[in-house]
Amino acid sequence: MPKGLSSVVRDNLEKCRSAAIAAVDVYNRPGPKFRTAHYIVLIIIAWTALFHAMFYKKGVKPWYQKRKGTNPKGDRYEHIEGDPKHWDLSECLRRQFGSENPPERTNLEFLIGLRNKIEHRQVPELDAGLYGECQSAVLNLETLLSAEFGARYAL
């Protein structure tokens, strides 16, 4: 990756690109069951990393803050295993879009709902009916990635 961006931004861009490429790869492989489920998990990781890169680039730490009165050590942020707890994709969408509801947000909120079912419940095979949503997610990611960081970061 070219220089000019901070290491945390570059790391998140690399994570974004790697997860998106892996998502497309697993989706396009013939045969594996649950390929759409794997795709959804990976594309959500890619989107989350992209938003984190965007926030870091703007100087915003995408970390959950502790509630007032719950930080006796003076640390303002929640931690998981010693690291700051980063915003999940739903929080990133809230921070990025506020009250706006563009199609990209709707697509991702739909996929988040499916990801939650994949992660926490038994779900039937998803492949047949989700081609459009999956394609939209990767195309929208590519558009935002290129718009925010330039064509050199495209997939």
PDB file of C-alpha atoms in Angstrom:
ATOM      1  CA  MET A   1       0.000   0.000   0.000  1.00  0.00           C
ATOM      2  CA  PRO A   2       1.277   3.474  -0.819  1.00  0.00           C
ATOM      3  CA  LYS A   3       2.455   5.757   1.973  1.00  0.00           C
ATOM      4  CA  GLY A   4       0.788   9.028   2.962  1.00  0.00           C
ATOM      5  CA  LEU A   5      -1.826   7.533   5.260  1.00  0.00           C
ATOM      6  CA  SER A   6      -1.242   6.560   8.862  1.00  0.00           C
ATOM      7  CA  SER A   7      -0.424   2.948   9.593  1.00  0.00           C
ATOM      8  CA  VAL A   8      -3.788   2.359  11.282  1.00  0.00           C
ATOM      9  CA  VAL A   9      -5.603   3.626   8.172  1.00  0.00           C
ATOM     10  CA  ARG A  10      -3.415   1.486   5.877  1.00  0.00           C
ATOM     11  CA  ASP A  11      -3.942  -1.573   8.106  1.00  0.00           C
ATOM     12  CA  ASN A  12      -7.710  -1.127   7.985  1.00  0.00           C
ATOM     13  CA  LEU A  13      -7.624  -0.647   4.211  1.00  0.00           C
ATOM     14  CA  GLU A  14      -5.633  -3.851   3.824  1.00  0.00           C
ATOM     15  CA  LYS A  15      -8.103  -5.685   6.069  1.00  0.00           C
ATOM     16  CA  CYS A  16     -10.992  -4.255   4.055  1.00  0.00           C
ATOM     17  CA  ARG A  17      -9.524  -5.266   0.717  1.00  0.00           C
ATOM     18  CA  SER A  18      -8.439  -8.725   1.895  1.00  0.00           C
ATOM     19  CA  ALA A  19     -11.838  -9.507   3.424  1.00  0.00           C
ATOM     20  CA  ALA A  20     -13.708  -8.255   0.334  1.00  0.00           C
ATOM     21  CA  ILE A  21     -11.552 -10.299  -2.038  1.00  0.00           C
ATOM     22  CA  ALA A  22     -11.962 -13.373   0.185  1.00  0.00           C
ATOM     23  CA  ALA A  23     -15.739 -12.790   0.223  1.00  0.00           C
ATOM     24  CA  VAL A  24     -15.917 -12.718  -3.570  1.00  0.00           C
ATOM     25  CA  ASP A  25     -13.619 -15.734  -3.798  1.00  0.00           C
ATOM     26  CA  VAL A  26     -15.707 -17.887  -1.465  1.00  0.00           C
ATOM     27  CA  TYR A  27     -18.934 -16.764  -3.139  1.00  0.00           C
ATOM     28  CA  ASN A  28     -17.667 -17.687  -6.607  1.00  0.00           C
ATOM     29  CA  ARG A  29     -16.350 -21.120  -5.635  1.00  0.00           C
ATOM     30  CA  PRO A  30     -18.566 -23.873  -6.933  1.00  0.00           C
ATOM     31  CA  GLY A  31     -19.741 -26.455  -4.479  1.00  0.00           C
ATOM     32  CA  PRO A  32     -19.296 -25.204  -0.937  1.00  0.00           C
ATOM     33  CA  LYS A  33     -22.450 -25.070   1.106  1.00  0.00           C
ATOM     34  CA  PHE A  34     -23.081 -21.878   3.014  1.00  0.00           C
ATOM     35  CA  ARG A  35     -21.006 -19.837   0.571  1.00  0.00           C
ATOM     36  CA  THR A  36     -23.447 -16.943   0.888  1.00  0.00           C
ATOM     37  CA  ALA A  37     -23.176 -17.126   4.672  1.00  0.00           C
ATOM     38  CA  HIS A  38     -19.393 -17.006   4.426  1.00  0.00           C
ATOM     39  CA  TYR A  39     -19.642 -14.135   1.963  1.00  0.00           C
ATOM     40  CA  ILE A  40     -21.904 -12.134   4.287  1.00  0.00           C
ATOM     41  CA  VAL A  41     -19.584 -12.532   7.274  1.00  0.00           C
ATOM     42  CA  LEU A  42     -16.545 -11.500   5.233  1.00  0.00           C
ATOM     43  CA  ILE A  43     -18.182  -8.549   3.460  1.00  0.00           C
ATOM     44  CA  ILE A  44     -19.337  -7.177   6.827  1.00  0.00           C
ATOM     45  CA  ILE A  45     -15.754  -7.401   8.071  1.00  0.00           C
ATOM     46  CA  ALA A  46     -14.656  -5.559   4.911  1.00  0.00           C
ATOM     47  CA  TRP A  47     -17.218  -2.787   5.361  1.00  0.00           C
ATOM     48  CA  THR A  48     -16.397  -2.379   9.046  1.00  0.00           C
ATOM     49  CA  ALA A  49     -12.691  -2.047   8.259  1.00  0.00           C
ATOM     50  CA  LEU A  50     -13.448   0.504   5.519  1.00  0.00           C
ATOM     51  CA  PHE A  51     -15.475   2.660   7.886  1.00  0.00           C
ATOM     52  CA  HIS A  52     -12.771   2.372  10.553  1.00  0.00           C
ATOM     53  CA  ALA A  53     -10.187   3.528   7.982  1.00  0.00           C
ATOM     54  CA  MET A  54     -12.411   6.470   7.044  1.00  0.00           C
ATOM     55  CA  PHE A  55     -12.941   7.487  10.666  1.00  0.00           C
ATOM     56  CA  TYR A  56      -9.238   7.181  11.523  1.00  0.00           C
ATOM     57  CA  LYS A  57      -8.384   9.249   8.434  1.00  0.00           C
ATOM     58  CA  LYS A  58     -10.691  11.997   9.783  1.00  0.00           C
ATOM     59  CA  GLY A  59      -9.030  11.806  13.207  1.00  0.00           C
ATOM     60  CA  VAL A  60     -12.007  10.069  14.831  1.00  0.00           C
ATOM     61  CA  LYS A  61     -11.310   7.091  17.065  1.00  0.00           C
ATOM     62  CA  PRO A  62     -14.037   4.546  16.234  1.00  0.00           C
ATOM     63  CA  TRP A  63     -14.130   3.251  19.798  1.00  0.00           C
ATOM     64  CA  TYR A  64     -16.958   2.818  22.238  1.00  0.00           C
ATOM     65  CA  GLN A  65     -16.755   5.249  25.149  1.00  0.00           C
ATOM     66  CA  LYS A  66     -17.558   4.203  28.675  1.00  0.00           C
ATOM     67  CA  ARG A  67     -20.644   5.616  30.293  1.00  0.00           C
ATOM     68  CA  LYS A  68     -20.002   8.456  32.673  1.00  0.00           C
ATOM     69  CA  GLY A  69     -19.231   7.260  36.170  1.00  0.00           C
ATOM     70  CA  THR A  70     -17.933   3.852  35.030  1.00  0.00           C
ATOM     71  CA  ASN A  71     -14.289   4.772  34.501  1.00  0.00           C
ATOM     72  CA  PRO A  72     -12.532   4.769  37.886  1.00  0.00           C
ATOM     73  CA  LYS A  73      -9.107   4.492  36.216  1.00  0.00           C
ATOM     74  CA  GLY A  74      -9.770   7.533  34.062  1.00  0.00           C
ATOM     75  CA  ASP A  75      -9.915   5.591  30.776  1.00  0.00           C
ATOM     76  CA  ARG A  76     -12.721   6.916  28.599  1.00  0.00           C
ATOM     77  CA  TYR A  77     -13.000   3.848  26.354  1.00  0.00           C
ATOM     78  CA  GLU A  78     -14.307   0.326  26.716  1.00  0.00           C
ATOM     79  CA  HIS A  79     -11.735  -2.416  26.219  1.00  0.00           C
ATOM     80  CA  ILE A  80     -11.794  -6.043  25.141  1.00  0.00           C
ATOM     81  CA  GLU A  81      -8.753  -8.079  26.124  1.00  0.00           C
ATOM     82  CA  GLY A  82      -6.728  -4.898  26.578  1.00  0.00           C
ATOM     83  CA  ASP A  83      -7.641  -3.269  23.251  1.00  0.00           C
ATOM     84  CA  PRO A  84     -10.185  -0.515  22.667  1.00  0.00           C
ATOM     85  CA  LYS A  85     -13.571  -1.884  21.667  1.00  0.00           C
ATOM     86  CA  HIS A  86     -14.143  -0.678  18.115  1.00  0.00           C
ATOM     87  CA  TRP A  87     -17.538   0.252  16.713  1.00  0.00           C
ATOM     88  CA  ASP A  88     -19.386  -2.553  14.999  1.00  0.00           C
ATOM     89  CA  LEU A  89     -20.842  -1.994  11.532  1.00  0.00           C
ATOM     90  CA  SER A  90     -24.222  -0.887  12.875  1.00  0.00           C
ATOM     91  CA  GLU A  91     -22.571   1.857  14.935  1.00  0.00           C
ATOM     92  CA  CYS A  92     -20.408   2.854  11.961  1.00  0.00           C
ATOM     93  CA  LEU A  93     -23.563   3.241   9.860  1.00  0.00           C
ATOM     94  CA  ARG A  94     -25.171   5.412  12.539  1.00  0.00           C
ATOM     95  CA  ARG A  95     -22.074   7.601  12.740  1.00  0.00           C
ATOM     96  CA  GLN A  96     -21.586   7.823   8.967  1.00  0.00           C
ATOM     97  CA  PHE A  97     -25.166   8.405   7.844  1.00  0.00           C
ATOM     98  CA  GLY A  98     -26.932   9.854  10.888  1.00  0.00           C
ATOM     99  CA  SER A  99     -30.639  10.038  10.037  1.00  0.00           C
ATOM    100  CA  GLU A 100     -30.043   9.575   6.298  1.00  0.00           C
ATOM    101  CA  ASN A 101     -31.094   6.254   4.848  1.00  0.00           C
ATOM    102  CA  PRO A 102     -29.297   5.750   1.510  1.00  0.00           C
ATOM    103  CA  PRO A 103     -29.586   2.420  -0.351  1.00  0.00           C
ATOM    104  CA  GLU A 104     -26.085   1.408   0.788  1.00  0.00           C
ATOM    105  CA  ARG A 105     -27.173   1.631   4.405  1.00  0.00           C
ATOM    106  CA  THR A 106     -30.349  -0.361   3.746  1.00  0.00           C
ATOM    107  CA  ASN A 107     -28.339  -3.070   1.980  1.00  0.00           C
ATOM    108  CA  LEU A 108     -25.862  -3.329   4.851  1.00  0.00           C
ATOM    109  CA  GLU A 109     -28.530  -3.333   7.553  1.00  0.00           C
ATOM    110  CA  PHE A 110     -30.221  -6.215   5.720  1.00  0.00           C
ATOM    111  CA  LEU A 111     -26.931  -8.130   5.576  1.00  0.00           C
ATOM    112  CA  ILE A 112     -26.225  -7.398   9.263  1.00  0.00           C
ATOM    113  CA  GLY A 113     -29.572  -8.989  10.123  1.00  0.00           C
ATOM    114  CA  LEU A 114     -28.642 -12.072   8.104  1.00  0.00           C
ATOM    115  CA  ARG A 115     -25.171 -12.163   9.670  1.00  0.00           C
ATOM    116  CA  ASN A 116     -26.758 -12.144  13.123  1.00  0.00           C
ATOM    117  CA  LYS A 117     -28.922 -15.110  12.138  1.00  0.00           C
ATOM    118  CA  ILE A 118     -25.899 -16.907  10.666  1.00  0.00           C
ATOM    119  CA  GLU A 119     -23.877 -16.309  13.817  1.00  0.00           C
ATOM    120  CA  HIS A 120     -26.527 -17.041  16.426  1.00  0.00           C
ATOM    121  CA  ARG A 121     -29.078 -19.394  14.890  1.00  0.00           C
ATOM    122  CA  GLN A 122     -29.500 -22.215  12.438  1.00  0.00           C
ATOM    123  CA  VAL A 123     -30.368 -20.803   9.021  1.00  0.00           C
ATOM    124  CA  PRO A 124     -31.349 -22.547   5.818  1.00  0.00           C
ATOM    125  CA  GLU A 125     -29.216 -22.331   2.701  1.00  0.00           C
ATOM    126  CA  LEU A 126     -29.201 -18.690   1.601  1.00  0.00           C
ATOM    127  CA  ASP A 127     -27.591 -18.808  -1.851  1.00  0.00           C
ATOM    128  CA  ALA A 128     -30.616 -18.820  -4.140  1.00  0.00           C
ATOM    129  CA  GLY A 129     -32.214 -15.489  -3.354  1.00  0.00           C
ATOM    130  CA  LEU A 130     -29.420 -13.150  -2.302  1.00  0.00           C
ATOM    131  CA  TYR A 131     -27.322 -12.634  -5.404  1.00  0.00           C
ATOM    132  CA  GLY A 132     -28.437  -9.010  -5.875  1.00  0.00           C
ATOM    133  CA  GLU A 133     -27.831  -8.024  -2.268  1.00  0.00           C
ATOM    134  CA  CYS A 134     -24.385  -9.628  -2.290  1.00  0.00           C
ATOM    135  CA  GLN A 135     -23.442  -7.962  -5.554  1.00  0.00           C
ATOM    136  CA  SER A 136     -24.679  -4.579  -4.295  1.00  0.00           C
ATOM    137  CA  ALA A 137     -22.589  -4.883  -1.143  1.00  0.00           C
ATOM    138  CA  VAL A 138     -19.323  -5.417  -2.999  1.00  0.00           C
ATOM    139  CA  LEU A 139     -20.057  -2.843  -5.712  1.00  0.00           C
ATOM    140  CA  ASN A 140     -21.019  -0.224  -3.112  1.00  0.00           C
ATOM    141  CA  LEU A 141     -17.876  -1.031  -1.135  1.00  0.00           C
ATOM    142  CA  GLU A 142     -15.723  -0.608  -4.247  1.00  0.00           C
ATOM    143  CA  THR A 143     -17.368   2.737  -5.033  1.00  0.00           C
ATOM    144  CA  LEU A 144     -16.866   4.149  -1.523  1.00  0.00           C
ATOM    145  CA  LEU A 145     -13.361   2.724  -1.188  1.00  0.00           C
ATOM    146  CA  SER A 146     -12.274   4.363  -4.457  1.00  0.00           C
ATOM    147  CA  ALA A 147     -14.055   7.636  -3.684  1.00  0.00           C
ATOM    148  CA  GLU A 148     -12.480   7.958  -0.225  1.00  0.00           C
ATOM    149  CA  PHE A 149      -8.977   6.644  -0.919  1.00  0.00           C
ATOM    150  CA  GLY A 150      -8.469   6.721  -4.689  1.00  0.00           C
ATOM    151  CA  ALA A 151      -8.351   4.153  -7.461  1.00  0.00           C
ATOM    152  CA  ARG A 152      -5.019   2.757  -6.238  1.00  0.00           C
ATOM    153  CA  TYR A 153      -6.924   1.191  -3.313  1.00  0.00           C
ATOM    154  CA  ALA A 154      -9.599  -0.381  -5.505  1.00  0.00           C
ATOM    155  CA  LEU A 155     -10.152  -4.108  -5.289  1.00  0.00           C
TER     156      LEU A 155
END
